[in-house]
Amino acid sequence: MNYNKLFSQVVSRSKASAIRELLKVISRPEIISFAGGLPDPDLFPTKEVSDIMGKVVANSPKEALQYGTTEGQDCLKKELIKLLKQTEQIDVTPEQLLVVSASQQALDMTARLFVNPGDAIITACPTYLGALQAFHVAGADILGAESDEYGVLPEDLEAKLKILQAQGRPCKFVYLVPDFQNPTGTTIPEERRLKILEIAKKYDTFILEDSPYRQVRFEGTSPRTFYALDESRSHVVTLFTFSKVFVPGFRLGYIIGPEEVIRKYVILKQAMDLCTSPILQLATAEYLRRGLLLAHVDQIIAAYREKRDLMLKTLEEIMPKSVSWTRPEGGLFLWLTLPKHMDATKLLAKAIENKVAYVAGVDFYPAGDVFNDMRLNFSYSSKEQIVEGLKRLAQTIKDNL
């Protein structure tokens, strides 16, 4: 049977994740990997989760093991509303919030909800690879707005919007990861956020704010979210996830936005998976109800801060002077830039020979046209692995300068 003639156009626009494919290649134990975006499993609240899961099944078996509502279990939504008020000073109603299977589903749903093949959207350049995948599959025409050490440049964002306006094409949305961005680790200051929000309103589009890392801040003060800055509550849709601050295996996240938009998400989700796992929602609700999350986040912050500091210190000591990198105030990643004549994709094979791995930066660019960057993760590896892995990486770079 020749299935190629039967596949849809969506399949032709799909391509494998560079990170997921790489993880299969570098799974050998002797390779030190900075490639994934994995939390440190030693920090998972295993005991608490084990206790809660048992009690959820014992106390609420019918609700935990039955189908749930598409919108999300009421007990979890109640806790999420309290959490948003406590941590972000954001007030939302249950109708403005949807529970989803982590933020990757939210990205896929957003693309399906707003993008027809050929529609224009704008992202930062570079930006999160998983978002680019979801948008490409939907057939989006993705324009990249240039960035600096403080995130996307408002002037270039407006320039891109002007180009679309002159072409008579609307920008469906502007996608941003404003806090400790994946892949660069940069954070958009509040003053710049206000400018970006003003520009979005001027050109009649909205900001899709992806916020997986926001709570993992090591130093400084958090700027307000785009959602909080938008007093009209009409030009921002925000995505949150528990994957980086609780357990990624639960695949649990949520969307907040205008009620009319959330209702469309709900209808779309009904056709996708009916509902997010009720038992995992109930367990997470109980974890929040017990007040365990913020104390756990403090543990994560302390551990990841030490690892970030060690990575920065080691880079400073051993990297060639022609190599530069970002200095994130939180999150899981930093962004390393090689001299312009070097290709991080070609260098990767030699790095793997030296038993170290990273993600080449080219796949984080909408146009795939920049080759001398790489993303390094500092959350997963041990401190000893960070030092030894960076030594191997530095030697690989020096051998190929």
Coordinates of C-alpha atoms in Angstrom, one line a residue:
M1 CA 0.0 0.0 0.0
N2 CA 1.4 3.4 -1.0
Y3 CA 0.3 5.7 1.8
N4 CA 2.2 8.7 0.5
K5 CA -0.6 9.5 -2.0
L6 CA -3.1 9.5 0.9
F7 CA -1.4 11.7 3.4
S8 CA -2.9 15.1 4.1
Q9 CA -1.3 18.5 3.4
V10 CA -0.8 18.8 7.2
V11 CA 1.6 15.8 7.1
S12 CA 3.6 17.5 4.3
R13 CA 4.1 20.6 6.5
S14 CA 5.1 18.5 9.5
K15 CA 8.7 17.8 10.4
A16 CA 10.3 16.0 13.3
S17 CA 11.4 18.0 16.3
A18 CA 15.2 18.5 16.1
I19 CA 15.4 18.2 19.9
R20 CA 13.3 15.0 20.1
E21 CA 15.3 13.4 17.3
L22 CA 18.6 14.4 18.9
L23 CA 17.6 12.9 22.2
K24 CA 17.2 9.5 20.6
V25 CA 20.8 9.8 19.2
I26 CA 22.4 11.0 22.4
S27 CA 20.7 8.6 24.9
R28 CA 24.0 6.8 25.5
P29 CA 25.1 7.2 29.2
E30 CA 28.6 8.4 28.3
I31 CA 27.3 11.5 26.5
I32 CA 26.7 14.6 28.6
S33 CA 23.7 16.3 27.2
F34 CA 22.8 20.0 27.4
A35 CA 20.2 19.4 24.7
G36 CA 16.9 18.7 26.4
G37 CA 14.7 21.1 28.3
L38 CA 14.2 18.6 31.1
P39 CA 13.6 19.4 34.7
D40 CA 15.9 17.7 37.3
P41 CA 14.1 14.5 38.2
D42 CA 15.8 14.4 41.6
L43 CA 13.6 17.4 42.5
F44 CA 10.3 15.8 41.7
P45 CA 8.0 15.8 44.7
T46 CA 7.7 12.0 44.5
K47 CA 6.5 11.3 48.1
E48 CA 3.8 14.0 48.0
V49 CA 2.5 12.9 44.6
S50 CA 2.4 9.2 45.7
D51 CA 0.4 10.1 48.7
I52 CA -2.0 12.5 46.9
M53 CA -2.6 10.0 44.0
G54 CA -3.6 7.3 46.4
K55 CA -6.0 9.6 48.4
V56 CA -7.5 11.0 45.2
V57 CA -8.5 7.5 44.0
A58 CA -9.7 6.5 47.5
N59 CA -11.7 9.6 48.2
S60 CA -13.0 10.6 44.8
P61 CA -12.9 7.4 42.6
K62 CA -15.9 8.3 40.4
E63 CA -14.6 11.7 39.6
A64 CA -11.0 10.7 39.2
L65 CA -11.5 7.7 37.0
Q66 CA -14.5 9.0 34.9
Y67 CA -14.5 11.3 31.9
G68 CA -14.3 14.9 32.9
T69 CA -15.5 18.2 31.6
T70 CA -13.7 19.7 28.6
E71 CA -13.3 23.0 30.5
G72 CA -11.4 21.4 33.4
Q73 CA -12.3 20.0 36.8
D74 CA -13.9 22.7 39.0
C75 CA -11.7 21.9 42.0
L76 CA -8.5 22.6 39.9
K77 CA -9.9 25.7 38.2
K78 CA -10.8 27.1 41.7
E79 CA -7.1 26.5 42.8
L80 CA -5.7 28.0 39.6
I81 CA -7.8 31.2 40.1
K82 CA -6.5 31.5 43.6
L83 CA -2.9 30.9 42.4
L84 CA -3.1 33.6 39.7
K85 CA -4.4 36.1 42.2
Q86 CA -1.7 35.2 44.8
T87 CA 1.3 35.1 42.4
E88 CA 0.3 37.4 39.6
Q89 CA -2.4 39.7 41.0
I90 CA -4.6 38.5 38.1
D91 CA -8.3 38.1 38.5
V92 CA -10.0 35.6 36.2
T93 CA -13.4 33.9 36.1
P94 CA -13.8 30.2 35.5
E95 CA -15.1 31.1 32.0
Q96 CA -11.8 32.9 31.2
L97 CA -9.7 29.7 32.0
L98 CA -9.3 26.4 30.2
V99 CA -7.3 23.4 31.5
V100 CA -5.2 21.7 28.7
S101 CA -2.7 18.9 28.3
A102 CA 0.3 21.2 28.9
S103 CA 1.3 24.2 26.8
Q104 CA 2.2 22.2 23.6
Q105 CA -1.5 21.3 23.2
A106 CA -2.3 25.0 23.8
L107 CA 0.0 26.0 21.0
D108 CA -1.4 23.4 18.7
M109 CA -5.0 24.6 19.5
T110 CA -4.1 28.2 19.0
A111 CA -2.7 27.5 15.6
R112 CA -5.9 25.6 14.7
L113 CA -8.1 28.3 16.1
F114 CA -6.6 31.3 14.3
V115 CA -4.4 30.2 11.4
N116 CA -5.5 29.3 7.9
P117 CA -2.8 28.2 5.4
G118 CA -0.9 31.3 4.4
D119 CA -2.0 33.5 7.3
A120 CA 0.7 35.7 8.8
I121 CA 1.9 35.6 12.4
I122 CA 5.0 37.2 14.0
T123 CA 7.3 35.6 16.5
A124 CA 10.5 36.7 18.2
C125 CA 13.7 35.7 16.3
P126 CA 14.8 33.2 17.6
T127 CA 11.9 31.6 19.4
Y128 CA 10.6 28.3 20.9
L129 CA 11.0 25.4 18.5
G130 CA 7.8 23.6 19.6
A131 CA 5.8 26.7 18.8
L132 CA 7.3 27.0 15.3
Q133 CA 6.4 23.3 14.7
A134 CA 2.8 23.9 15.7
F135 CA 2.5 27.0 13.6
H136 CA 4.2 25.4 10.5
V137 CA 1.8 22.5 10.6
A138 CA -1.1 24.9 10.5
G139 CA 0.4 26.5 7.4
A140 CA 1.3 29.8 9.0
D141 CA 3.5 32.3 7.2
I142 CA 5.9 33.1 10.1
L143 CA 7.7 36.4 10.2
G144 CA 10.6 36.8 12.7
A145 CA 11.0 40.1 14.6
E146 CA 14.6 40.7 15.6
S147 CA 15.7 40.5 19.3
D148 CA 18.4 41.7 21.6
E149 CA 19.5 40.9 25.1
Y150 CA 16.1 42.2 26.3
G151 CA 13.9 40.2 24.0
V152 CA 12.0 41.2 20.9
L153 CA 12.6 44.7 19.5
P154 CA 9.4 46.8 19.4
E155 CA 10.8 48.8 16.5
D156 CA 11.3 45.7 14.4
L157 CA 8.0 44.2 15.5
E158 CA 6.2 47.4 14.3
A159 CA 8.2 47.3 11.0
K160 CA 7.0 43.8 10.3
L161 CA 3.4 44.8 11.1
K162 CA 3.7 47.7 8.8
I163 CA 4.8 45.4 6.0
L164 CA 1.8 43.2 6.5
Q165 CA -0.6 46.2 6.7
A166 CA 0.8 47.5 3.4
Q167 CA 0.1 44.1 1.9
G168 CA -3.4 44.1 3.2
R169 CA -2.7 41.1 5.3
P170 CA -3.7 40.9 9.0
C171 CA -1.3 39.5 11.6
K172 CA -3.2 36.8 13.4
F173 CA -1.1 37.1 16.5
V174 CA 2.3 37.9 18.0
Y175 CA 3.8 34.9 19.8
L176 CA 6.2 35.7 22.7
V177 CA 7.9 33.9 25.6
P178 CA 8.6 37.0 27.7
D179 CA 10.2 35.5 30.7
F180 CA 13.5 33.5 30.5
Q181 CA 12.8 32.8 26.8
N182 CA 13.3 29.4 25.3
P183 CA 15.9 29.3 23.8
T184 CA 17.8 32.5 24.7
G185 CA 17.0 32.9 28.4
T186 CA 16.2 36.6 27.9
T187 CA 13.4 38.5 29.7
I188 CA 11.4 41.4 28.2
P189 CA 11.5 44.4 30.6
E190 CA 8.1 45.9 31.6
E191 CA 8.6 49.2 29.8
R192 CA 9.3 47.3 26.6
R193 CA 6.2 45.1 27.2
L194 CA 4.0 48.2 27.4
K195 CA 5.4 49.3 24.1
I196 CA 4.8 45.9 22.5
L197 CA 1.3 45.8 23.9
E198 CA 0.5 49.3 22.5
I199 CA 1.8 48.2 19.1
A200 CA -0.3 45.1 19.1
K201 CA -3.4 47.2 19.8
K202 CA -2.4 49.7 17.2
Y203 CA -2.3 47.0 14.5
D204 CA -5.4 45.2 15.8
T205 CA -3.7 41.9 16.7
F206 CA -3.2 40.1 20.0
I207 CA -0.2 38.8 21.9
L208 CA 0.0 35.0 22.6
E209 CA 2.0 35.0 25.8
D210 CA 3.7 31.7 26.6
S211 CA 4.8 31.5 30.2
P212 CA 6.3 28.1 31.2
Y213 CA 9.4 29.4 33.1
R214 CA 8.1 32.6 34.8
Q215 CA 8.1 31.3 38.3
V216 CA 11.7 30.0 38.1
R217 CA 13.3 33.4 38.8
F218 CA 16.8 33.4 40.5
E219 CA 17.2 37.2 41.0
G220 CA 15.6 40.5 40.3
T221 CA 12.0 41.5 40.1
S222 CA 9.4 40.0 37.7
P223 CA 7.9 42.4 35.2
R224 CA 4.1 42.1 35.1
T225 CA 2.7 39.7 32.6
F226 CA 1.3 41.0 29.3
Y227 CA -2.0 39.7 30.6
A228 CA -1.8 41.9 33.7
L229 CA -0.6 44.9 31.7
D230 CA -3.6 44.7 29.3
E231 CA -6.2 46.5 31.4
S232 CA -8.8 45.9 28.7
R233 CA -8.3 42.1 29.0
S234 CA -8.9 42.0 25.2
H235 CA -5.5 41.7 23.5
V236 CA -3.6 38.9 25.3
V237 CA -4.0 35.2 25.6
T238 CA -1.6 33.6 28.1
L239 CA -0.4 30.0 28.4
F240 CA 0.8 28.5 31.6
T241 CA 2.1 25.0 32.3
F242 CA 3.1 22.9 35.4
S243 CA 5.8 21.0 33.4
K244 CA 8.7 23.1 34.7
V245 CA 7.4 23.8 38.3
F246 CA 5.7 20.6 39.3
V247 CA 6.0 17.4 37.1
P248 CA 6.2 17.3 33.3
G249 CA 4.7 13.8 33.2
F250 CA 1.3 15.1 34.3
R251 CA 1.1 17.1 31.0
L252 CA -1.0 19.7 32.6
G253 CA -1.3 23.4 31.7
Y254 CA -4.0 26.1 31.3
I255 CA -5.0 29.0 29.1
I256 CA -6.4 32.4 30.2
G257 CA -8.0 34.8 27.8
P258 CA -11.2 36.6 26.8
E259 CA -14.3 34.5 27.6
E260 CA -15.4 34.4 23.9
V261 CA -11.9 33.1 22.9
I262 CA -11.8 30.5 25.7
R263 CA -15.2 29.2 24.5
K264 CA -13.8 28.6 21.0
Y265 CA -10.8 26.7 22.6
V266 CA -13.3 24.6 24.5
I267 CA -15.2 23.6 21.3
L268 CA -11.9 22.8 19.6
K269 CA -10.7 20.7 22.5
Q270 CA -13.9 18.7 22.5
A271 CA -12.9 17.4 19.0
M272 CA -9.3 16.7 20.0
D273 CA -9.3 14.8 23.3
L274 CA -12.6 15.4 25.1
C275 CA -10.9 16.4 28.3
T276 CA -7.6 16.5 30.1
S277 CA -7.0 13.6 32.5
P278 CA -9.4 14.1 35.5
I279 CA -7.2 12.1 37.9
L280 CA -4.2 14.2 37.2
Q281 CA -6.2 17.4 37.5
L282 CA -7.6 16.3 40.9
A283 CA -4.1 15.4 42.1
T284 CA -2.7 18.8 41.1
A285 CA -5.7 20.5 42.7
E286 CA -4.9 18.8 46.0
Y287 CA -1.2 19.6 45.7
L288 CA -2.2 23.3 45.3
R289 CA -4.8 23.1 48.0
R290 CA -2.2 21.8 50.5
G291 CA 0.0 24.8 49.7
L292 CA 2.9 22.7 48.5
L293 CA 3.6 24.3 45.1
L294 CA 5.3 27.5 46.1
A295 CA 7.6 25.8 48.6
H296 CA 8.5 23.3 45.8
V297 CA 9.2 26.2 43.4
D298 CA 11.6 27.6 46.0
Q299 CA 13.6 24.3 46.0
I300 CA 13.7 24.4 42.2
I301 CA 15.0 28.0 42.2
A302 CA 17.7 27.3 44.7
A303 CA 18.9 24.2 42.8
Y304 CA 18.8 25.7 39.3
R305 CA 20.4 29.0 40.5
E306 CA 23.5 27.0 41.6
K307 CA 23.6 25.2 38.3
R308 CA 23.3 28.4 36.3
D309 CA 26.0 30.1 38.3
L310 CA 28.3 27.1 37.8
M311 CA 27.7 27.1 34.0
L312 CA 28.3 30.8 33.7
K313 CA 31.5 30.5 35.8
T314 CA 32.8 27.6 33.8
L315 CA 32.0 29.2 30.5
E316 CA 33.9 32.3 31.6
E317 CA 37.0 30.2 32.6
I318 CA 37.3 27.9 29.6
M319 CA 35.6 29.3 26.5
P320 CA 37.5 31.1 23.7
K321 CA 37.1 34.9 23.8
S322 CA 35.3 34.9 20.4
V323 CA 32.4 33.0 22.0
S324 CA 29.6 34.8 23.9
W325 CA 26.5 33.8 25.8
T326 CA 23.4 35.2 27.6
R327 CA 23.2 35.5 31.4
P328 CA 19.6 34.6 32.2
E329 CA 18.0 35.7 35.5
G330 CA 16.0 32.5 35.6
G331 CA 14.6 29.6 33.6
L332 CA 16.4 26.6 32.2
F333 CA 18.5 27.8 29.3
L334 CA 21.2 30.0 28.1
W335 CA 22.2 30.9 24.5
L336 CA 25.7 30.6 23.2
T337 CA 26.9 32.3 20.1
L338 CA 29.9 31.2 18.1
P339 CA 31.9 33.3 15.7
K340 CA 29.9 34.0 12.5
H341 CA 31.9 31.7 10.3
M342 CA 31.1 28.6 12.4
D343 CA 28.1 26.3 11.9
A344 CA 26.8 24.9 15.2
T345 CA 24.8 22.2 13.2
K346 CA 28.0 20.9 11.6
L347 CA 29.9 21.2 14.8
L348 CA 27.3 19.0 16.7
A349 CA 28.5 15.8 15.1
K350 CA 32.0 16.5 16.3
A351 CA 30.7 17.4 19.8
I352 CA 28.9 14.1 20.0
E353 CA 32.2 12.4 19.1
N354 CA 33.6 14.2 22.1
K355 CA 30.6 12.9 24.2
V356 CA 28.8 16.2 24.7
A357 CA 25.6 17.4 23.1
Y358 CA 23.6 20.6 22.6
V359 CA 20.8 21.9 20.4
A360 CA 21.9 23.8 17.3
G361 CA 20.2 27.2 17.1
V362 CA 19.1 27.2 13.5
D363 CA 15.8 25.4 14.2
F364 CA 14.8 28.2 16.6
Y365 CA 14.8 30.8 13.8
P366 CA 11.6 31.1 11.7
A367 CA 13.6 31.3 8.5
G368 CA 16.2 28.8 9.5
D369 CA 18.9 31.2 8.3
V370 CA 21.3 31.7 11.3
F371 CA 23.8 28.9 12.0
N372 CA 26.3 30.0 14.7
D373 CA 24.1 29.7 17.9
M374 CA 23.4 26.9 20.3
R375 CA 21.1 26.3 23.2
L376 CA 22.5 25.0 26.5
N377 CA 20.3 23.6 29.3
F378 CA 21.5 23.7 32.8
S379 CA 18.6 22.3 34.8
Y380 CA 19.0 18.5 34.0
S381 CA 22.7 17.7 34.3
S382 CA 24.5 17.3 37.6
K383 CA 27.1 19.9 38.7
E384 CA 29.9 17.5 37.8
Q385 CA 28.4 16.9 34.4
I386 CA 28.1 20.6 33.8
V387 CA 31.8 21.2 34.4
E388 CA 33.0 18.1 32.4
G389 CA 30.5 18.7 29.6
L390 CA 31.5 22.3 29.1
K391 CA 35.2 21.3 29.0
R392 CA 34.4 18.9 26.2
L393 CA 32.3 21.5 24.4
A394 CA 35.0 24.2 24.8
Q395 CA 37.6 21.8 23.4
T396 CA 35.4 20.9 20.4
I397 CA 35.0 24.6 19.7
K398 CA 38.7 25.4 20.0
D399 CA 39.5 22.4 17.7
N400 CA 37.2 23.8 15.0
L401 CA 37.6 27.6 15.3

